């Protein structure tokens, strides 16, 4: 019996596909249309672009293997939630929120979609309750 419904699997695939399309439109043009070759960029944008390119590739794999690639969506959920809680929320609560931050808040705030599509009972069973991999081979413990 499948632990995750086919509708949840389709929702996960749609989430991965949304990321793949979004990053294809926003990240890859920077790589292919840069004035200097990508390898010669000497700033933080190269790190960001490389990381987003890797994330893009892993999400593309997620379209085919939605449950196996759940850790990549969990990573996205965690970093975006941390950013929202530690950057814009304190600024908003202190009355120092800058409207220039709003595009990032909206874009990163779309993480709410990830919260909605993740199969939380599957994650609980397979990432929290399931015993971890032993540090030693059971045969080594016997000796």
mmCIF file of N, CA and C in Angstrom:
data_model
loop_
_atom_site.group_PDB
_atom_site.id
_atom_site.type_symbol
_atom_site.label_atom_id
_atom_site.label_comp_id
_atom_site.label_asym_id
_atom_site.label_seq_id
_atom_site.Cartn_x
_atom_site.Cartn_y
_atom_site.Cartn_z
ATOM 1 N N UNK A 1 0.835 -1.196 0.000
ATOM 2 C CA UNK A 1 0.000 0.000 0.000
ATOM 3 C C UNK A 1 0.871 1.247 0.000
ATOM 4 N N UNK A 2 0.530 2.202 -0.844
ATOM 5 C CA UNK A 2 1.299 3.429 -0.953
ATOM 6 C C UNK A 2 0.982 4.342 0.234
ATOM 7 N N UNK A 3 2.028 4.845 0.898
ATOM 8 C CA UNK A 3 1.855 5.694 2.071
ATOM 9 C C UNK A 3 1.403 7.104 1.715
ATOM 10 N N UNK A 4 1.661 7.533 0.505
ATOM 11 C CA UNK A 4 1.337 8.888 0.069
ATOM 12 C C UNK A 4 0.354 8.785 -1.091
ATOM 13 N N UNK A 5 -0.727 9.555 -1.018
ATOM 14 C CA UNK A 5 -1.754 9.475 -2.060
ATOM 15 C C UNK A 5 -1.218 9.965 -3.399
ATOM 16 N N UNK A 6 -1.851 9.485 -4.465
ATOM 17 C CA UNK A 6 -1.399 9.905 -5.791
ATOM 18 C C UNK A 6 -1.606 11.408 -5.979
ATOM 19 N N UNK A 7 -2.621 11.978 -5.317
ATOM 20 C CA UNK A 7 -2.849 13.422 -5.428
ATOM 21 C C UNK A 7 -1.727 14.215 -4.765
ATOM 22 N N UNK A 8 -1.228 13.714 -3.630
ATOM 23 C CA UNK A 8 -0.099 14.366 -2.958
ATOM 24 C C UNK A 8 1.152 14.238 -3.809
ATOM 25 N N UNK A 9 1.329 13.081 -4.444
ATOM 26 C CA UNK A 9 2.479 12.888 -5.347
ATOM 27 C C UNK A 9 2.403 13.889 -6.496
ATOM 28 N N UNK A 10 1.201 14.060 -7.073
ATOM 29 C CA UNK A 10 1.035 15.043 -8.151
ATOM 30 C C UNK A 10 1.289 16.460 -7.646
ATOM 31 N N UNK A 11 0.855 16.761 -6.437
ATOM 32 C CA UNK A 11 1.096 18.089 -5.865
ATOM 33 C C UNK A 11 2.593 18.320 -5.674
ATOM 34 N N UNK A 12 3.314 17.298 -5.216
ATOM 35 C CA UNK A 12 4.767 17.410 -5.078
ATOM 36 C C UNK A 12 5.420 17.635 -6.437
ATOM 37 N N UNK A 13 4.994 16.858 -7.426
ATOM 38 C CA UNK A 13 5.551 17.030 -8.777
ATOM 39 C C UNK A 13 5.282 18.439 -9.293
ATOM 40 N N UNK A 14 4.090 18.961 -9.036
ATOM 41 C CA UNK A 14 3.763 20.324 -9.463
ATOM 42 C C UNK A 14 4.660 21.340 -8.756
ATOM 43 N N UNK A 15 4.965 21.107 -7.482
ATOM 44 C CA UNK A 15 5.845 22.019 -6.742
ATOM 45 C C UNK A 15 7.250 21.994 -7.328
ATOM 46 N N UNK A 16 7.770 20.791 -7.568
ATOM 47 C CA UNK A 16 9.097 20.691 -8.183
ATOM 48 C C UNK A 16 9.094 21.382 -9.551
ATOM 49 N N UNK A 17 8.057 21.156 -10.336
ATOM 50 C CA UNK A 17 7.968 21.753 -11.664
ATOM 51 C C UNK A 17 7.885 23.278 -11.580
ATOM 52 N N UNK A 18 7.147 23.788 -10.617
ATOM 53 C CA UNK A 18 7.064 25.239 -10.410
ATOM 54 C C UNK A 18 8.449 25.828 -10.134
ATOM 55 N N UNK A 19 9.212 25.155 -9.294
ATOM 56 C CA UNK A 19 10.575 25.616 -9.005
ATOM 57 C C UNK A 19 11.443 25.535 -10.254
ATOM 58 N N UNK A 20 11.338 24.432 -10.991
ATOM 59 C CA UNK A 20 12.151 24.251 -12.199
ATOM 60 C C UNK A 20 11.861 25.359 -13.211
ATOM 61 N N UNK A 21 10.583 25.643 -13.434
ATOM 62 C CA UNK A 21 10.219 26.686 -14.399
ATOM 63 C C UNK A 21 10.648 28.061 -13.892
ATOM 64 N N UNK A 22 10.372 28.334 -12.615
ATOM 65 C CA UNK A 22 10.747 29.634 -12.047
ATOM 66 C C UNK A 22 12.233 29.900 -12.111
ATOM 67 N N UNK A 23 13.027 28.908 -11.747
ATOM 68 C CA UNK A 23 14.485 29.099 -11.795
ATOM 69 C C UNK A 23 15.003 29.128 -13.225
ATOM 70 N N UNK A 24 14.355 28.373 -14.111
ATOM 71 C CA UNK A 24 14.780 28.419 -15.521
ATOM 72 C C UNK A 24 14.592 29.825 -16.081
ATOM 73 N N UNK A 25 13.562 30.499 -15.647
ATOM 74 C CA UNK A 25 13.294 31.860 -16.131
ATOM 75 C C UNK A 25 14.139 32.917 -15.431
ATOM 76 N N UNK A 26 14.529 32.650 -14.179
ATOM 77 C CA UNK A 26 15.225 33.696 -13.430
ATOM 78 C C UNK A 26 16.728 33.495 -13.281
ATOM 79 N N UNK A 27 17.193 32.248 -13.234
ATOM 80 C CA UNK A 27 18.616 32.003 -12.978
ATOM 81 C C UNK A 27 19.394 31.740 -14.253
ATOM 82 N N UNK A 28 18.895 30.845 -15.084
ATOM 83 C CA UNK A 28 19.672 30.451 -16.262
ATOM 84 C C UNK A 28 19.942 31.588 -17.240
ATOM 85 N N UNK A 29 19.051 32.551 -17.403
ATOM 86 C CA UNK A 29 19.417 33.674 -18.274
ATOM 87 C C UNK A 29 20.664 34.414 -17.785
ATOM 88 N N UNK A 30 20.856 34.505 -16.459
ATOM 89 C CA UNK A 30 22.063 35.138 -15.923
ATOM 90 C C UNK A 30 23.314 34.384 -16.327
ATOM 91 N N UNK A 31 23.221 33.080 -16.385
ATOM 92 C CA UNK A 31 24.384 32.262 -16.731
ATOM 93 C C UNK A 31 24.735 32.438 -18.200
ATOM 94 N N UNK A 32 23.713 32.405 -19.067
ATOM 95 C CA UNK A 32 23.973 32.388 -20.497
ATOM 96 C C UNK A 32 24.095 33.768 -21.136
ATOM 97 N N UNK A 33 23.664 34.817 -20.462
ATOM 98 C CA UNK A 33 23.724 36.140 -21.066
ATOM 99 C C UNK A 33 24.686 37.077 -20.354
ATOM 100 N N UNK A 34 25.478 36.551 -19.459
ATOM 101 C CA UNK A 34 26.429 37.402 -18.746
ATOM 102 C C UNK A 34 27.463 37.955 -19.710
ATOM 103 N N UNK A 35 27.894 39.197 -19.444
ATOM 104 C CA UNK A 35 28.903 39.820 -20.315
ATOM 105 C C UNK A 35 30.231 39.086 -20.208
ATOM 106 N N UNK A 36 30.610 38.712 -18.995
ATOM 107 C CA UNK A 36 31.833 37.951 -18.788
ATOM 108 C C UNK A 36 31.462 36.475 -18.704
ATOM 109 N N UNK A 37 32.393 35.600 -19.014
ATOM 110 C CA UNK A 37 32.108 34.175 -18.816
ATOM 111 C C UNK A 37 31.789 33.901 -17.345
ATOM 112 N N UNK A 38 30.883 32.967 -17.118
ATOM 113 C CA UNK A 38 30.426 32.633 -15.771
ATOM 114 C C UNK A 38 31.607 32.324 -14.851
ATOM 115 N N UNK A 39 32.591 31.613 -15.344
ATOM 116 C CA UNK A 39 33.718 31.195 -14.511
ATOM 117 C C UNK A 39 34.557 32.367 -14.031
ATOM 118 N N UNK A 40 34.482 33.518 -14.695
ATOM 119 C CA UNK A 40 35.330 34.631 -14.281
ATOM 120 C C UNK A 40 34.612 35.614 -13.358
ATOM 121 N N UNK A 41 33.346 35.366 -13.055
ATOM 122 C CA UNK A 41 32.658 36.265 -12.128
ATOM 123 C C UNK A 41 33.349 36.159 -10.776
ATOM 124 N N UNK A 42 33.599 37.272 -10.169
ATOM 125 C CA UNK A 42 34.312 37.252 -8.894
ATOM 126 C C UNK A 42 33.489 37.794 -7.751
ATOM 127 N N UNK A 43 32.223 37.509 -7.711
ATOM 128 C CA UNK A 43 31.404 38.048 -6.625
ATOM 129 C C UNK A 43 30.438 37.002 -6.084
ATOM 130 N N UNK A 44 29.642 37.406 -5.113
ATOM 131 C CA UNK A 44 28.705 36.486 -4.463
ATOM 132 C C UNK A 44 27.625 35.986 -5.416
ATOM 133 N N UNK A 45 27.382 36.696 -6.497
ATOM 134 C CA UNK A 45 26.348 36.262 -7.444
ATOM 135 C C UNK A 45 26.695 34.904 -8.047
ATOM 136 N N UNK A 46 27.980 34.627 -8.229
ATOM 137 C CA UNK A 46 28.359 33.327 -8.791
ATOM 138 C C UNK A 46 28.016 32.197 -7.842
ATOM 139 N N UNK A 47 28.204 32.425 -6.551
ATOM 140 C CA UNK A 47 27.868 31.406 -5.558
ATOM 141 C C UNK A 47 26.362 31.175 -5.560
ATOM 142 N N UNK A 48 25.618 32.249 -5.521
ATOM 143 C CA UNK A 48 24.157 32.148 -5.513
ATOM 144 C C UNK A 48 23.653 31.452 -6.782
ATOM 145 N N UNK A 49 24.167 31.852 -7.921
ATOM 146 C CA UNK A 49 23.728 31.266 -9.187
ATOM 147 C C UNK A 49 24.080 29.785 -9.246
ATOM 148 N N UNK A 50 25.258 29.426 -8.776
ATOM 149 C CA UNK A 50 25.662 28.015 -8.768
ATOM 150 C C UNK A 50 24.777 27.193 -7.853
ATOM 151 N N UNK A 51 24.486 27.712 -6.669
ATOM 152 C CA UNK A 51 23.628 26.993 -5.735
ATOM 153 C C UNK A 51 22.214 26.844 -6.297
ATOM 154 N N UNK A 52 21.696 27.896 -6.893
ATOM 155 C CA UNK A 52 20.358 27.813 -7.473
ATOM 156 C C UNK A 52 20.335 26.882 -8.682
ATOM 157 N N UNK A 53 21.431 26.822 -9.412
ATOM 158 C CA UNK A 53 21.517 25.882 -10.530
ATOM 159 C C UNK A 53 21.482 24.441 -10.036
ATOM 160 N N UNK A 54 22.191 24.165 -8.945
ATOM 161 C CA UNK A 54 22.156 22.820 -8.354
ATOM 162 C C UNK A 54 20.766 22.508 -7.818
ATOM 163 N N UNK A 55 20.144 23.480 -7.179
ATOM 164 C CA UNK A 55 18.780 23.315 -6.669
ATOM 165 C C UNK A 55 17.816 23.041 -7.817
ATOM 166 N N UNK A 56 18.008 23.740 -8.932
ATOM 167 C CA UNK A 56 17.187 23.536 -10.127
ATOM 168 C C UNK A 56 17.293 22.090 -10.613
ATOM 169 N N UNK A 57 18.519 21.601 -10.696
ATOM 170 C CA UNK A 57 18.735 20.236 -11.169
ATOM 171 C C UNK A 57 18.093 19.213 -10.227
ATOM 172 N N UNK A 58 18.245 19.404 -8.925
ATOM 173 C CA UNK A 58 17.645 18.479 -7.971
ATOM 174 C C UNK A 58 16.118 18.533 -8.012
ATOM 175 N N UNK A 59 15.553 19.711 -8.230
ATOM 176 C CA UNK A 59 14.093 19.807 -8.369
ATOM 177 C C UNK A 59 13.627 19.153 -9.667
ATOM 178 N N UNK A 60 14.442 19.240 -10.712
ATOM 179 C CA UNK A 60 14.100 18.539 -11.950
ATOM 180 C C UNK A 60 14.050 17.030 -11.689
ATOM 181 N N UNK A 61 14.971 16.519 -10.896
ATOM 182 C CA UNK A 61 14.913 15.106 -10.503
ATOM 183 C C UNK A 61 13.674 14.822 -9.663
ATOM 184 N N UNK A 62 13.254 15.804 -8.869
ATOM 185 C CA UNK A 62 12.075 15.652 -8.028
ATOM 186 C C UNK A 62 10.796 15.457 -8.819
ATOM 187 N N UNK A 63 10.743 15.969 -10.046
ATOM 188 C CA UNK A 63 9.561 15.749 -10.881
ATOM 189 C C UNK A 63 9.404 14.246 -11.131
ATOM 190 N N UNK A 64 10.503 13.562 -11.320
ATOM 191 C CA UNK A 64 10.446 12.116 -11.566
ATOM 192 C C UNK A 64 10.410 11.308 -10.269
ATOM 193 N N UNK A 65 11.152 11.760 -9.255
ATOM 194 C CA UNK A 65 11.263 11.040 -7.987
ATOM 195 C C UNK A 65 10.809 11.939 -6.832
ATOM 196 N N UNK A 66 9.517 12.204 -6.720
ATOM 197 C CA UNK A 66 9.047 13.196 -5.749
ATOM 198 C C UNK A 66 9.334 12.853 -4.286
ATOM 199 N N UNK A 67 9.202 11.611 -3.902
ATOM 200 C CA UNK A 67 9.453 11.274 -2.498
ATOM 201 C C UNK A 67 10.944 11.191 -2.184
ATOM 202 N N UNK A 68 11.722 10.677 -3.122
ATOM 203 C CA UNK A 68 13.155 10.557 -2.882
ATOM 204 C C UNK A 68 13.828 11.923 -2.761
ATOM 205 N N UNK A 69 13.261 12.939 -3.388
ATOM 206 C CA UNK A 69 13.874 14.270 -3.365
ATOM 207 C C UNK A 69 13.259 15.182 -2.305
ATOM 208 N N UNK A 70 12.462 14.637 -1.387
ATOM 209 C CA UNK A 70 11.875 15.459 -0.330
ATOM 210 C C UNK A 70 12.905 16.271 0.460
ATOM 211 N N UNK A 71 14.099 15.739 0.737
ATOM 212 C CA UNK A 71 15.056 16.558 1.499
ATOM 213 C C UNK A 71 15.365 17.908 0.840
ATOM 214 N N UNK A 72 15.297 17.988 -0.473
ATOM 215 C CA UNK A 72 15.582 19.267 -1.121
ATOM 216 C C UNK A 72 14.463 20.267 -0.844
ATOM 217 N N UNK A 73 13.217 19.798 -0.803
ATOM 218 C CA UNK A 73 12.109 20.697 -0.444
ATOM 219 C C UNK A 73 12.171 21.062 1.035
ATOM 220 N N UNK A 74 12.594 20.121 1.867
ATOM 221 C CA UNK A 74 12.757 20.435 3.293
ATOM 222 C C UNK A 74 13.835 21.493 3.492
ATOM 223 N N UNK A 75 14.932 21.386 2.745
ATOM 224 C CA UNK A 75 15.994 22.389 2.819
ATOM 225 C C UNK A 75 15.439 23.766 2.445
ATOM 226 N N UNK A 76 14.665 23.813 1.361
ATOM 227 C CA UNK A 76 14.076 25.082 0.942
ATOM 228 C C UNK A 76 13.147 25.632 2.008
ATOM 229 N N UNK A 77 12.315 24.773 2.562
ATOM 230 C CA UNK A 77 11.379 25.189 3.590
ATOM 231 C C UNK A 77 12.114 25.748 4.811
ATOM 232 N N UNK A 78 13.170 25.078 5.221
ATOM 233 C CA UNK A 78 13.895 25.495 6.422
ATOM 234 C C UNK A 78 14.607 26.822 6.223
ATOM 235 N N UNK A 79 15.360 26.981 5.127
ATOM 236 C CA UNK A 79 16.115 28.228 4.987
ATOM 237 C C UNK A 79 15.188 29.415 4.782
ATOM 238 N N UNK A 80 14.111 29.215 4.042
ATOM 239 C CA UNK A 80 13.186 30.328 3.811
ATOM 240 C C UNK A 80 12.440 30.707 5.083
ATOM 241 N N UNK A 81 12.067 29.713 5.871
ATOM 242 C CA UNK A 81 11.394 30.003 7.131
ATOM 243 C C UNK A 81 12.334 30.733 8.084
ATOM 244 N N UNK A 82 13.574 30.269 8.168
ATOM 245 C CA UNK A 82 14.561 30.949 9.022
ATOM 246 C C UNK A 82 14.724 32.397 8.586
ATOM 247 N N UNK A 83 14.844 32.639 7.287
ATOM 248 C CA UNK A 83 15.024 34.003 6.800
ATOM 249 C C UNK A 83 13.816 34.869 7.135
ATOM 250 N N UNK A 84 12.611 34.347 6.896
ATOM 251 C CA UNK A 84 11.398 35.126 7.170
ATOM 252 C C UNK A 84 11.262 35.471 8.650
ATOM 253 N N UNK A 85 11.659 34.548 9.521
ATOM 254 C CA UNK A 85 11.520 34.763 10.959
ATOM 255 C C UNK A 85 12.624 35.665 11.509
ATOM 256 N N UNK A 86 13.810 35.611 10.910
ATOM 257 C CA UNK A 86 14.939 36.366 11.478
ATOM 258 C C UNK A 86 15.232 37.700 10.804
ATOM 259 N N UNK A 87 14.719 37.915 9.597
ATOM 260 C CA UNK A 87 15.013 39.187 8.918
ATOM 261 C C UNK A 87 13.787 40.096 8.849
ATOM 262 N N UNK A 88 12.779 39.779 8.035
ATOM 263 C CA UNK A 88 11.682 40.738 7.915
ATOM 264 C C UNK A 88 10.759 40.811 9.135
ATOM 265 N N UNK A 89 10.531 39.705 9.829
ATOM 266 C CA UNK A 89 9.613 39.729 10.967
ATOM 267 C C UNK A 89 10.085 40.661 12.080
ATOM 268 N N UNK A 90 11.342 40.575 12.539
ATOM 269 C CA UNK A 90 11.786 41.525 13.564
ATOM 270 C C UNK A 90 11.739 42.981 13.085
ATOM 271 N N UNK A 91 12.056 43.206 11.805
ATOM 272 C CA UNK A 91 11.975 44.568 11.272
ATOM 273 C C UNK A 91 10.529 45.067 11.299
ATOM 274 N N UNK A 92 9.610 44.216 10.931
ATOM 275 C CA UNK A 92 8.196 44.579 10.931
ATOM 276 C C UNK A 92 7.714 44.860 12.356
ATOM 277 N N UNK A 93 8.067 43.980 13.287
ATOM 278 C CA UNK A 93 7.618 44.139 14.673
ATOM 279 C C UNK A 93 8.205 45.377 15.345
ATOM 280 N N UNK A 94 9.403 45.779 14.919
ATOM 281 C CA UNK A 94 10.026 46.979 15.502
ATOM 282 C C UNK A 94 9.632 48.259 14.768
ATOM 283 N N UNK A 95 8.861 48.126 13.696
ATOM 284 C CA UNK A 95 8.440 49.295 12.930
ATOM 285 C C UNK A 95 9.491 49.820 11.971
ATOM 286 N N UNK A 96 10.518 49.026 11.704
ATOM 287 C CA UNK A 96 11.606 49.448 10.821
ATOM 288 C C UNK A 96 11.592 48.731 9.479
ATOM 289 N N UNK A 97 10.470 48.153 9.114
ATOM 290 C CA UNK A 97 10.384 47.399 7.861
ATOM 291 C C UNK A 97 10.527 48.340 6.678
ATOM 292 N N UNK A 98 11.438 48.015 5.781
ATOM 293 C CA UNK A 98 11.688 48.824 4.593
ATOM 294 C C UNK A 98 10.910 48.222 3.422
ATOM 295 N N UNK A 99 10.163 49.048 2.715
ATOM 296 C CA UNK A 99 9.362 48.557 1.589
ATOM 297 C C UNK A 99 10.218 47.943 0.482
ATOM 298 N N UNK A 100 11.500 48.288 0.433
ATOM 299 C CA UNK A 100 12.378 47.681 -0.572
ATOM 300 C C UNK A 100 12.567 46.185 -0.332
ATOM 301 N N UNK A 101 12.274 45.747 0.884
ATOM 302 C CA UNK A 101 12.403 44.340 1.238
ATOM 303 C C UNK A 101 11.197 43.522 0.771
ATOM 304 N N UNK A 102 10.099 44.196 0.461
ATOM 305 C CA UNK A 102 8.838 43.513 0.153
ATOM 306 C C UNK A 102 8.926 42.514 -1.010
ATOM 307 N N UNK A 103 9.601 42.802 -2.128
ATOM 308 C CA UNK A 103 9.683 41.783 -3.193
ATOM 309 C C UNK A 103 10.311 40.475 -2.717
ATOM 310 N N UNK A 104 11.349 40.572 -1.881
ATOM 311 C CA UNK A 104 11.965 39.357 -1.340
ATOM 312 C C UNK A 104 11.026 38.638 -0.380
ATOM 313 N N UNK A 105 10.317 39.396 0.437
ATOM 314 C CA UNK A 105 9.379 38.790 1.381
ATOM 315 C C UNK A 105 8.291 38.034 0.623
ATOM 316 N N UNK A 106 7.792 38.622 -0.435
ATOM 317 C CA UNK A 106 6.747 37.962 -1.226
ATOM 318 C C UNK A 106 7.299 36.707 -1.898
ATOM 319 N N UNK A 107 8.446 36.832 -2.544
ATOM 320 C CA UNK A 107 9.031 35.685 -3.250
ATOM 321 C C UNK A 107 9.370 34.558 -2.285
ATOM 322 N N UNK A 108 10.012 34.880 -1.181
ATOM 323 C CA UNK A 108 10.403 33.852 -0.217
ATOM 324 C C UNK A 108 9.184 33.370 0.565
ATOM 325 N N UNK A 109 8.204 34.238 0.735
ATOM 326 C CA UNK A 109 6.972 33.860 1.423
ATOM 327 C C UNK A 109 6.152 32.821 0.687
ATOM 328 N N UNK A 110 6.456 32.613 -0.580
ATOM 329 C CA UNK A 110 5.767 31.567 -1.335
ATOM 330 C C UNK A 110 6.092 30.179 -0.782
ATOM 331 N N UNK A 111 6.994 30.121 0.195
ATOM 332 C CA UNK A 111 7.324 28.858 0.847
ATOM 333 C C UNK A 111 6.082 28.244 1.490
ATOM 334 N N UNK A 112 5.068 29.034 1.697
ATOM 335 C CA UNK A 112 3.824 28.494 2.252
ATOM 336 C C UNK A 112 3.284 27.369 1.368
ATOM 337 N N UNK A 113 3.532 27.432 0.080
ATOM 338 C CA UNK A 113 3.103 26.363 -0.828
ATOM 339 C C UNK A 113 3.802 25.041 -0.497
ATOM 340 N N UNK A 114 5.065 25.126 -0.110
ATOM 341 C CA UNK A 114 5.809 23.920 0.250
ATOM 342 C C UNK A 114 5.192 23.302 1.509
ATOM 343 N N UNK A 115 4.849 24.156 2.481
ATOM 344 C CA UNK A 115 4.182 23.651 3.681
ATOM 345 C C UNK A 115 2.903 22.894 3.323
ATOM 346 N N UNK A 116 2.186 23.381 2.324
ATOM 347 C CA UNK A 116 0.910 22.770 1.954
ATOM 348 C C UNK A 116 1.052 21.440 1.225
ATOM 349 N N UNK A 117 2.088 21.276 0.420
ATOM 350 C CA UNK A 117 2.190 20.061 -0.399
ATOM 351 C C UNK A 117 2.991 18.927 0.245
ATOM 352 N N UNK A 118 3.804 19.236 1.233
ATOM 353 C CA UNK A 118 4.624 18.178 1.823
ATOM 354 C C UNK A 118 3.758 17.127 2.517
ATOM 355 N N UNK A 119 4.103 15.847 2.343
ATOM 356 C CA UNK A 119 3.379 14.762 3.022
ATOM 357 C C UNK A 119 3.921 14.596 4.452
ATOM 358 N N UNK A 120 3.364 15.361 5.372
ATOM 359 C CA UNK A 120 3.930 15.453 6.716
ATOM 360 C C UNK A 120 3.950 14.114 7.452
ATOM 361 N N UNK A 121 2.936 13.264 7.287
ATOM 362 C CA UNK A 121 2.956 11.974 7.983
ATOM 363 C C UNK A 121 4.072 11.078 7.426
ATOM 364 N N UNK A 122 4.301 11.140 6.122
ATOM 365 C CA UNK A 122 5.398 10.391 5.501
ATOM 366 C C UNK A 122 6.735 10.899 6.042
ATOM 367 N N UNK A 123 6.888 12.210 6.119
ATOM 368 C CA UNK A 123 8.131 12.793 6.647
ATOM 369 C C UNK A 123 8.336 12.365 8.090
ATOM 370 N N UNK A 124 7.279 12.380 8.894
ATOM 371 C CA UNK A 124 7.373 11.974 10.293
ATOM 372 C C UNK A 124 7.837 10.510 10.388
ATOM 373 N N UNK A 125 7.206 9.654 9.586
ATOM 374 C CA UNK A 125 7.534 8.228 9.629
ATOM 375 C C UNK A 125 8.945 7.924 9.121
ATOM 376 N N UNK A 126 9.362 8.610 8.055
ATOM 377 C CA UNK A 126 10.618 8.252 7.391
ATOM 378 C C UNK A 126 11.825 9.090 7.791
ATOM 379 N N UNK A 127 11.611 10.235 8.419
ATOM 380 C CA UNK A 127 12.746 11.086 8.777
ATOM 381 C C UNK A 127 12.858 11.341 10.272
ATOM 382 N N UNK A 128 11.777 11.102 11.028
ATOM 383 C CA UNK A 128 11.822 11.350 12.469
ATOM 384 C C UNK A 128 11.766 10.043 13.244
ATOM 385 N N UNK A 129 10.762 9.226 12.981
ATOM 386 C CA UNK A 129 10.568 7.992 13.753
ATOM 387 C C UNK A 129 11.481 6.851 13.324
ATOM 388 N N UNK A 130 11.834 6.802 12.071
ATOM 389 C CA UNK A 130 12.652 5.693 11.573
ATOM 390 C C UNK A 130 14.041 5.754 12.201
ATOM 391 N N UNK A 131 14.554 4.612 12.683
ATOM 392 C CA UNK A 131 15.904 4.618 13.261
ATOM 393 C C UNK A 131 16.944 5.047 12.226
ATOM 394 N N UNK A 132 17.956 5.713 12.701
ATOM 395 C CA UNK A 132 19.038 6.140 11.818
ATOM 396 C C UNK A 132 19.923 4.986 11.414
ATOM 397 N N UNK A 133 20.756 5.233 10.445
ATOM 398 C CA UNK A 133 21.726 4.235 10.012
ATOM 399 C C UNK A 133 22.748 4.032 11.128
ATOM 400 N N UNK A 134 23.041 2.782 11.495
ATOM 401 C CA UNK A 134 24.015 2.539 12.561
ATOM 402 C C UNK A 134 25.392 3.097 12.191
ATOM 403 N N UNK A 135 26.115 3.530 13.213
ATOM 404 C CA UNK A 135 27.454 4.057 12.985
ATOM 405 C C UNK A 135 28.446 2.949 12.674
ATOM 406 N N UNK A 136 28.146 1.776 13.163
ATOM 407 C CA UNK A 136 29.022 0.630 12.921
ATOM 408 C C UNK A 136 28.220 -0.482 12.278
ATOM 409 N N UNK A 137 28.904 -1.290 11.536
ATOM 410 C CA UNK A 137 28.309 -2.488 10.952
ATOM 411 C C UNK A 137 27.937 -3.421 12.107
ATOM 412 N N UNK A 138 26.729 -4.010 12.117
ATOM 413 C CA UNK A 138 26.338 -4.907 13.209
ATOM 414 C C UNK A 138 27.345 -6.044 13.443
ATOM 415 N N UNK A 139 28.026 -6.502 12.405
ATOM 416 C CA UNK A 139 29.015 -7.567 12.560
ATOM 417 C C UNK A 139 30.210 -7.066 13.362
ATOM 418 N N UNK A 140 30.535 -5.784 13.243
ATOM 419 C CA UNK A 140 31.672 -5.231 13.993
ATOM 420 C C UNK A 140 31.337 -5.141 15.478
ATOM 421 N N UNK A 141 30.063 -4.884 15.806
ATOM 422 C CA UNK A 141 29.664 -4.767 17.214
ATOM 423 C C UNK A 141 29.786 -6.102 17.933
ATOM 424 N N UNK A 142 29.550 -7.198 17.231
ATOM 425 C CA UNK A 142 29.584 -8.513 17.859
ATOM 426 C C UNK A 142 30.988 -8.918 18.292
ATOM 427 N N UNK A 143 31.996 -8.380 17.638
ATOM 428 C CA UNK A 143 33.357 -8.784 17.974
ATOM 429 C C UNK A 143 33.970 -7.943 19.064
#
